[in-house]
């Protein structure tokens, strides 16, 4: 499988819109989402934990095409630092129009072999980050009185479970439930909350996975592309998706 940098094609930036925070957007699906959002005219807050140089490259790619981007660095699993960084960015640049909660990790193992660190790390990064990131974001979005979009990148594992991923399935399933509840609370504010649940997508996160075996179970008989996930996210960010909320939309080649 080709794990090289994503090719997003020529950047044609549309009319300027509000800012979108995309967590974990220095590479993979997050990077594809950031580039797609920029093409649609959104200002993009490119986030990373450690990959600062890669995040800078994404920002420069957006800016070179006439878009707007800035870099924000923090650990989504570290509540205080995460919320401090986001609150400071909002204070300086105004409320976000949207957030794409994409940052995540895996630590796969059969359940009896999962260590405390593997459980806690996956839960903290994939589930607790939902609270850590969105808590300082939501009230400014509400006060802005312009609606908004919240999208969580979950997984088919959070819908049907997956062998060797009890921790990951628990985290992603928890995010799905949280999104459904938050969607109810924010609907009257015209802020939609949805989940995008990818199946097997070609990123470095699946390196080492038994891809050939998994493909046999996928009706479309191939791995998905990060740009395909980004296209779905772009639609959910758009005005055309204003009547879609509290949904889990899976992009998985028909595996479920």
Tab-separated table of C-alpha atoms in Angstrom:
chain	number	residue	atom	x	y	z
A	1	UNK	CA	0.000	0.000	0.000
A	2	UNK	CA	1.142	3.510	-0.759
A	3	UNK	CA	1.493	5.427	2.495
A	4	UNK	CA	3.019	8.512	0.848
A	5	UNK	CA	1.686	12.044	1.168
A	6	UNK	CA	-1.880	12.601	0.058
A	7	UNK	CA	-2.475	14.213	-3.299
A	8	UNK	CA	-5.312	16.706	-3.016
A	9	UNK	CA	-5.100	18.112	-6.547
A	10	UNK	CA	-5.079	21.823	-7.340
A	11	UNK	CA	-6.356	24.040	-4.554
A	12	UNK	CA	-9.184	26.294	-5.725
A	13	UNK	CA	-10.339	28.278	-2.719
A	14	UNK	CA	-13.951	29.432	-2.644
A	15	UNK	CA	-15.480	32.457	-0.893
A	16	UNK	CA	-14.228	32.932	2.670
A	17	UNK	CA	-16.225	31.307	5.471
A	18	UNK	CA	-15.675	30.825	9.205
A	19	UNK	CA	-12.870	28.887	10.869
A	20	UNK	CA	-12.807	25.117	11.301
A	21	UNK	CA	-10.591	23.376	13.864
A	22	UNK	CA	-9.458	19.978	12.590
A	23	UNK	CA	-7.665	17.971	15.267
A	24	UNK	CA	-4.906	15.646	14.146
A	25	UNK	CA	-4.606	17.351	10.766
A	26	UNK	CA	-0.879	17.100	10.087
A	27	UNK	CA	-1.328	13.846	8.176
A	28	UNK	CA	-3.738	11.149	6.988
A	29	UNK	CA	-7.471	11.702	7.117
A	30	UNK	CA	-7.088	14.917	9.122
A	31	UNK	CA	-4.775	16.425	6.534
A	32	UNK	CA	-7.185	15.532	3.736
A	33	UNK	CA	-10.047	17.115	5.694
A	34	UNK	CA	-8.043	20.295	6.322
A	35	UNK	CA	-7.209	20.691	2.627
A	36	UNK	CA	-10.804	19.989	1.581
A	37	UNK	CA	-12.189	22.494	4.098
A	38	UNK	CA	-9.740	25.134	2.846
A	39	UNK	CA	-10.880	24.574	-0.728
A	40	UNK	CA	-14.442	25.257	0.413
A	41	UNK	CA	-13.373	28.638	1.792
A	42	UNK	CA	-13.084	27.846	5.500
A	43	UNK	CA	-10.196	29.133	7.541
A	44	UNK	CA	-8.498	26.027	8.914
A	45	UNK	CA	-6.930	25.644	12.337
A	46	UNK	CA	-4.412	22.884	11.658
A	47	UNK	CA	-3.757	20.930	14.837
A	48	UNK	CA	-0.981	18.570	15.820
A	49	UNK	CA	0.454	17.047	18.963
A	50	UNK	CA	4.076	16.446	17.950
A	51	UNK	CA	4.283	16.647	14.142
A	52	UNK	CA	4.825	20.395	14.017
A	53	UNK	CA	6.806	20.431	10.768
A	54	UNK	CA	4.190	18.342	8.970
A	55	UNK	CA	1.452	20.630	10.290
A	56	UNK	CA	3.380	23.665	9.041
A	57	UNK	CA	3.553	22.112	5.594
A	58	UNK	CA	-0.236	21.720	5.572
A	59	UNK	CA	-0.655	25.359	6.625
A	60	UNK	CA	1.723	26.547	3.919
A	61	UNK	CA	-0.011	24.459	1.273
A	62	UNK	CA	-3.302	26.094	2.178
A	63	UNK	CA	-1.837	29.588	2.283
A	64	UNK	CA	0.031	29.164	-0.987
A	65	UNK	CA	-3.300	28.378	-2.645
A	66	UNK	CA	-4.865	31.557	-1.250
A	67	UNK	CA	-6.553	29.952	1.745
A	68	UNK	CA	-6.360	30.754	5.445
A	69	UNK	CA	-4.652	28.531	7.993
A	70	UNK	CA	-2.941	28.693	11.341
A	71	UNK	CA	-1.256	26.063	13.495
A	72	UNK	CA	-2.321	24.993	16.979
A	73	UNK	CA	-0.269	22.488	18.981
A	74	UNK	CA	-1.519	20.588	22.018
A	75	UNK	CA	-2.209	17.088	23.293
A	76	UNK	CA	-5.949	16.348	23.037
A	77	UNK	CA	-5.660	13.919	25.946
A	78	UNK	CA	-4.236	16.575	28.292
A	79	UNK	CA	-7.337	18.419	29.463
A	80	UNK	CA	-5.847	21.566	30.956
A	81	UNK	CA	-3.332	22.259	28.179
A	82	UNK	CA	-5.837	21.398	25.470
A	83	UNK	CA	-8.516	23.701	26.834
A	84	UNK	CA	-6.007	26.484	27.542
A	85	UNK	CA	-4.700	26.414	23.953
A	86	UNK	CA	-8.170	26.394	22.412
A	87	UNK	CA	-9.524	29.108	24.681
A	88	UNK	CA	-6.554	31.346	23.869
A	89	UNK	CA	-6.999	30.781	20.130
A	90	UNK	CA	-10.698	31.607	20.309
A	91	UNK	CA	-10.021	34.724	22.381
A	92	UNK	CA	-7.600	35.952	19.723
A	93	UNK	CA	-9.441	34.856	16.578
A	94	UNK	CA	-13.142	34.541	17.520
A	95	UNK	CA	-15.379	31.467	17.822
A	96	UNK	CA	-14.975	28.564	15.432
A	97	UNK	CA	-17.747	27.849	12.971
A	98	UNK	CA	-16.966	24.174	13.220
A	99	UNK	CA	-14.811	21.467	14.745
A	100	UNK	CA	-13.756	18.139	13.282
A	101	UNK	CA	-12.647	15.832	16.101
A	102	UNK	CA	-10.279	13.600	14.176
A	103	UNK	CA	-7.209	12.997	16.369
A	104	UNK	CA	-6.979	9.417	17.537
A	105	UNK	CA	-4.727	6.440	18.207
A	106	UNK	CA	-4.945	2.666	18.251
A	107	UNK	CA	-3.288	0.151	20.563
A	108	UNK	CA	-4.665	-3.172	19.375
A	109	UNK	CA	-4.439	-6.345	21.418
A	110	UNK	CA	-6.709	-9.206	22.458
A	111	UNK	CA	-8.592	-8.080	25.555
A	112	UNK	CA	-6.665	-10.279	28.061
A	113	UNK	CA	-3.416	-8.800	26.740
A	114	UNK	CA	-4.445	-5.125	26.813
A	115	UNK	CA	-2.263	-3.256	29.277
A	116	UNK	CA	-3.451	-0.445	31.531
A	117	UNK	CA	-1.509	2.024	29.402
A	118	UNK	CA	-3.071	0.711	26.185
A	119	UNK	CA	-6.556	1.027	27.645
A	120	UNK	CA	-6.044	4.437	29.219
A	121	UNK	CA	-4.141	5.865	26.263
A	122	UNK	CA	-6.839	4.942	23.738
A	123	UNK	CA	-9.698	6.075	25.981
A	124	UNK	CA	-7.999	9.360	26.861
A	125	UNK	CA	-7.026	10.231	23.295
A	126	UNK	CA	-10.134	9.005	21.462
A	127	UNK	CA	-12.958	9.516	23.976
A	128	UNK	CA	-11.922	11.968	26.685
A	129	UNK	CA	-10.641	14.296	23.978
A	130	UNK	CA	-14.243	14.791	22.862
A	131	UNK	CA	-14.850	16.611	26.141
A	132	UNK	CA	-11.410	18.213	26.280
A	133	UNK	CA	-11.722	19.783	22.819
A	134	UNK	CA	-15.402	20.666	22.699
A	135	UNK	CA	-15.896	22.045	26.219
A	136	UNK	CA	-14.104	25.371	25.483
A	137	UNK	CA	-15.570	25.499	21.956
A	138	UNK	CA	-19.328	25.108	22.356
A	139	UNK	CA	-20.301	28.198	24.349
A	140	UNK	CA	-18.425	30.586	22.030
A	141	UNK	CA	-20.155	28.878	19.081
A	142	UNK	CA	-23.531	29.389	20.752
A	143	UNK	CA	-22.793	33.033	21.569
A	144	UNK	CA	-21.763	33.687	17.951
A	145	UNK	CA	-25.396	32.968	16.902
A	146	UNK	CA	-24.477	31.741	13.431
A	147	UNK	CA	-25.029	28.000	13.763
A	148	UNK	CA	-22.150	25.642	13.241
A	149	UNK	CA	-20.881	22.155	12.604
A	150	UNK	CA	-19.385	19.522	14.886
A	151	UNK	CA	-18.165	16.320	13.255
A	152	UNK	CA	-16.491	13.417	15.029
A	153	UNK	CA	-14.426	10.931	13.067
A	154	UNK	CA	-15.340	7.627	14.684
A	155	UNK	CA	-15.023	4.144	13.154
A	156	UNK	CA	-16.942	1.075	12.086
A	157	UNK	CA	-15.330	-0.434	15.200
A	158	UNK	CA	-17.495	1.882	17.294
A	159	UNK	CA	-20.618	0.584	15.539
A	160	UNK	CA	-20.073	-3.165	15.323
A	161	UNK	CA	-16.991	-3.775	17.470
A	162	UNK	CA	-13.815	-5.378	16.206
A	163	UNK	CA	-11.675	-8.250	17.419
A	164	UNK	CA	-8.506	-6.980	19.087
A	165	UNK	CA	-9.950	-3.492	19.503
A	166	UNK	CA	-12.022	-3.592	22.672
A	167	UNK	CA	-10.402	-0.365	23.855
A	168	UNK	CA	-10.763	1.386	20.473
A	169	UNK	CA	-14.341	0.144	19.989
A	170	UNK	CA	-15.267	1.342	23.487
A	171	UNK	CA	-13.813	4.792	22.817
A	172	UNK	CA	-15.377	5.243	19.384
A	173	UNK	CA	-18.723	3.866	20.556
A	174	UNK	CA	-18.649	6.341	23.425
A	175	UNK	CA	-18.016	9.225	21.035
A	176	UNK	CA	-20.988	8.132	18.901
A	177	UNK	CA	-23.267	8.154	21.952
A	178	UNK	CA	-21.895	11.518	23.075
A	179	UNK	CA	-22.524	13.027	19.637
A	180	UNK	CA	-26.120	11.835	19.608
A	181	UNK	CA	-26.735	13.478	22.991
A	182	UNK	CA	-24.899	16.693	22.128
A	183	UNK	CA	-26.825	16.963	18.856
A	184	UNK	CA	-30.058	17.136	20.855
A	185	UNK	CA	-28.700	19.885	23.083
A	186	UNK	CA	-27.383	22.043	20.244
A	187	UNK	CA	-30.104	21.563	17.625
A	188	UNK	CA	-32.060	24.659	18.643
A	189	UNK	CA	-28.858	26.666	18.140
A	190	UNK	CA	-28.597	25.382	14.552
A	191	UNK	CA	-25.350	23.622	15.413
A	192	UNK	CA	-25.340	20.168	13.872
A	193	UNK	CA	-23.448	17.248	15.407
A	194	UNK	CA	-22.668	14.163	13.337
A	195	UNK	CA	-20.275	11.233	13.173
A	196	UNK	CA	-18.354	9.971	10.178
A	197	UNK	CA	-17.357	6.346	10.727
A	198	UNK	CA	-14.659	5.155	8.305
A	199	UNK	CA	-13.817	1.561	7.605
A	200	UNK	CA	-10.383	0.580	6.320
A	201	UNK	CA	-8.754	3.747	4.936
A	202	UNK	CA	-5.295	4.010	3.363
A	203	UNK	CA	-3.275	5.841	6.001
A	204	UNK	CA	-0.210	4.998	8.051
A	205	UNK	CA	-2.589	4.011	10.879
A	206	UNK	CA	-3.322	0.712	9.073
A	207	UNK	CA	0.331	-0.114	8.459
A	208	UNK	CA	0.897	-3.677	9.625
A	209	UNK	CA	-2.794	-4.607	9.421
A	210	UNK	CA	-3.735	-7.758	7.461
A	211	UNK	CA	-5.064	-5.611	4.617
A	212	UNK	CA	-5.337	-8.413	2.046
A	213	UNK	CA	-7.506	-10.456	4.396
A	214	UNK	CA	-9.703	-7.504	5.334
A	215	UNK	CA	-10.289	-6.577	1.697
A	216	UNK	CA	-11.878	-9.996	1.132
A	217	UNK	CA	-14.679	-8.944	3.488
A	218	UNK	CA	-15.218	-5.546	1.801
A	219	UNK	CA	-17.824	-5.693	-0.995
A	220	UNK	CA	-16.043	-2.965	-2.987
A	221	UNK	CA	-12.843	-5.026	-2.723
A	222	UNK	CA	-10.517	-2.141	-1.978
A	223	UNK	CA	-9.230	0.164	0.734
A	224	UNK	CA	-10.808	3.607	1.019
A	225	UNK	CA	-8.962	6.860	0.443
A	226	UNK	CA	-8.538	9.705	2.900
A	227	UNK	CA	-9.880	12.114	0.272
A	228	UNK	CA	-13.116	10.123	0.126
A	229	UNK	CA	-13.610	10.600	3.861
A	230	UNK	CA	-12.735	14.283	3.471
A	231	UNK	CA	-15.363	14.656	0.743
A	232	UNK	CA	-18.054	13.389	3.097
A	233	UNK	CA	-16.866	15.705	5.865
A	234	UNK	CA	-16.901	18.650	3.436
A	235	UNK	CA	-20.527	17.931	2.637
A	236	UNK	CA	-21.462	17.813	6.328
A	237	UNK	CA	-19.701	21.159	6.834
A	238	UNK	CA	-21.673	22.732	3.988
A	239	UNK	CA	-24.952	24.648	3.994
A	240	UNK	CA	-26.484	21.765	2.040
A	241	UNK	CA	-26.169	19.572	5.157
A	242	UNK	CA	-27.959	21.982	7.504
A	243	UNK	CA	-30.821	19.494	8.075
A	244	UNK	CA	-28.527	16.586	8.946
A	245	UNK	CA	-27.770	16.115	12.628
A	246	UNK	CA	-27.451	13.265	15.162
A	247	UNK	CA	-26.380	10.875	12.419
A	248	UNK	CA	-23.621	8.287	12.075
A	249	UNK	CA	-22.595	8.046	8.438
A	250	UNK	CA	-20.255	5.163	7.721
A	251	UNK	CA	-17.890	5.169	4.755
A	252	UNK	CA	-16.647	1.618	4.571
A	253	UNK	CA	-16.993	0.042	1.122
A	254	UNK	CA	-20.076	-1.892	2.222
A	255	UNK	CA	-18.460	-3.923	4.997
A	256	UNK	CA	-21.466	-3.146	7.225
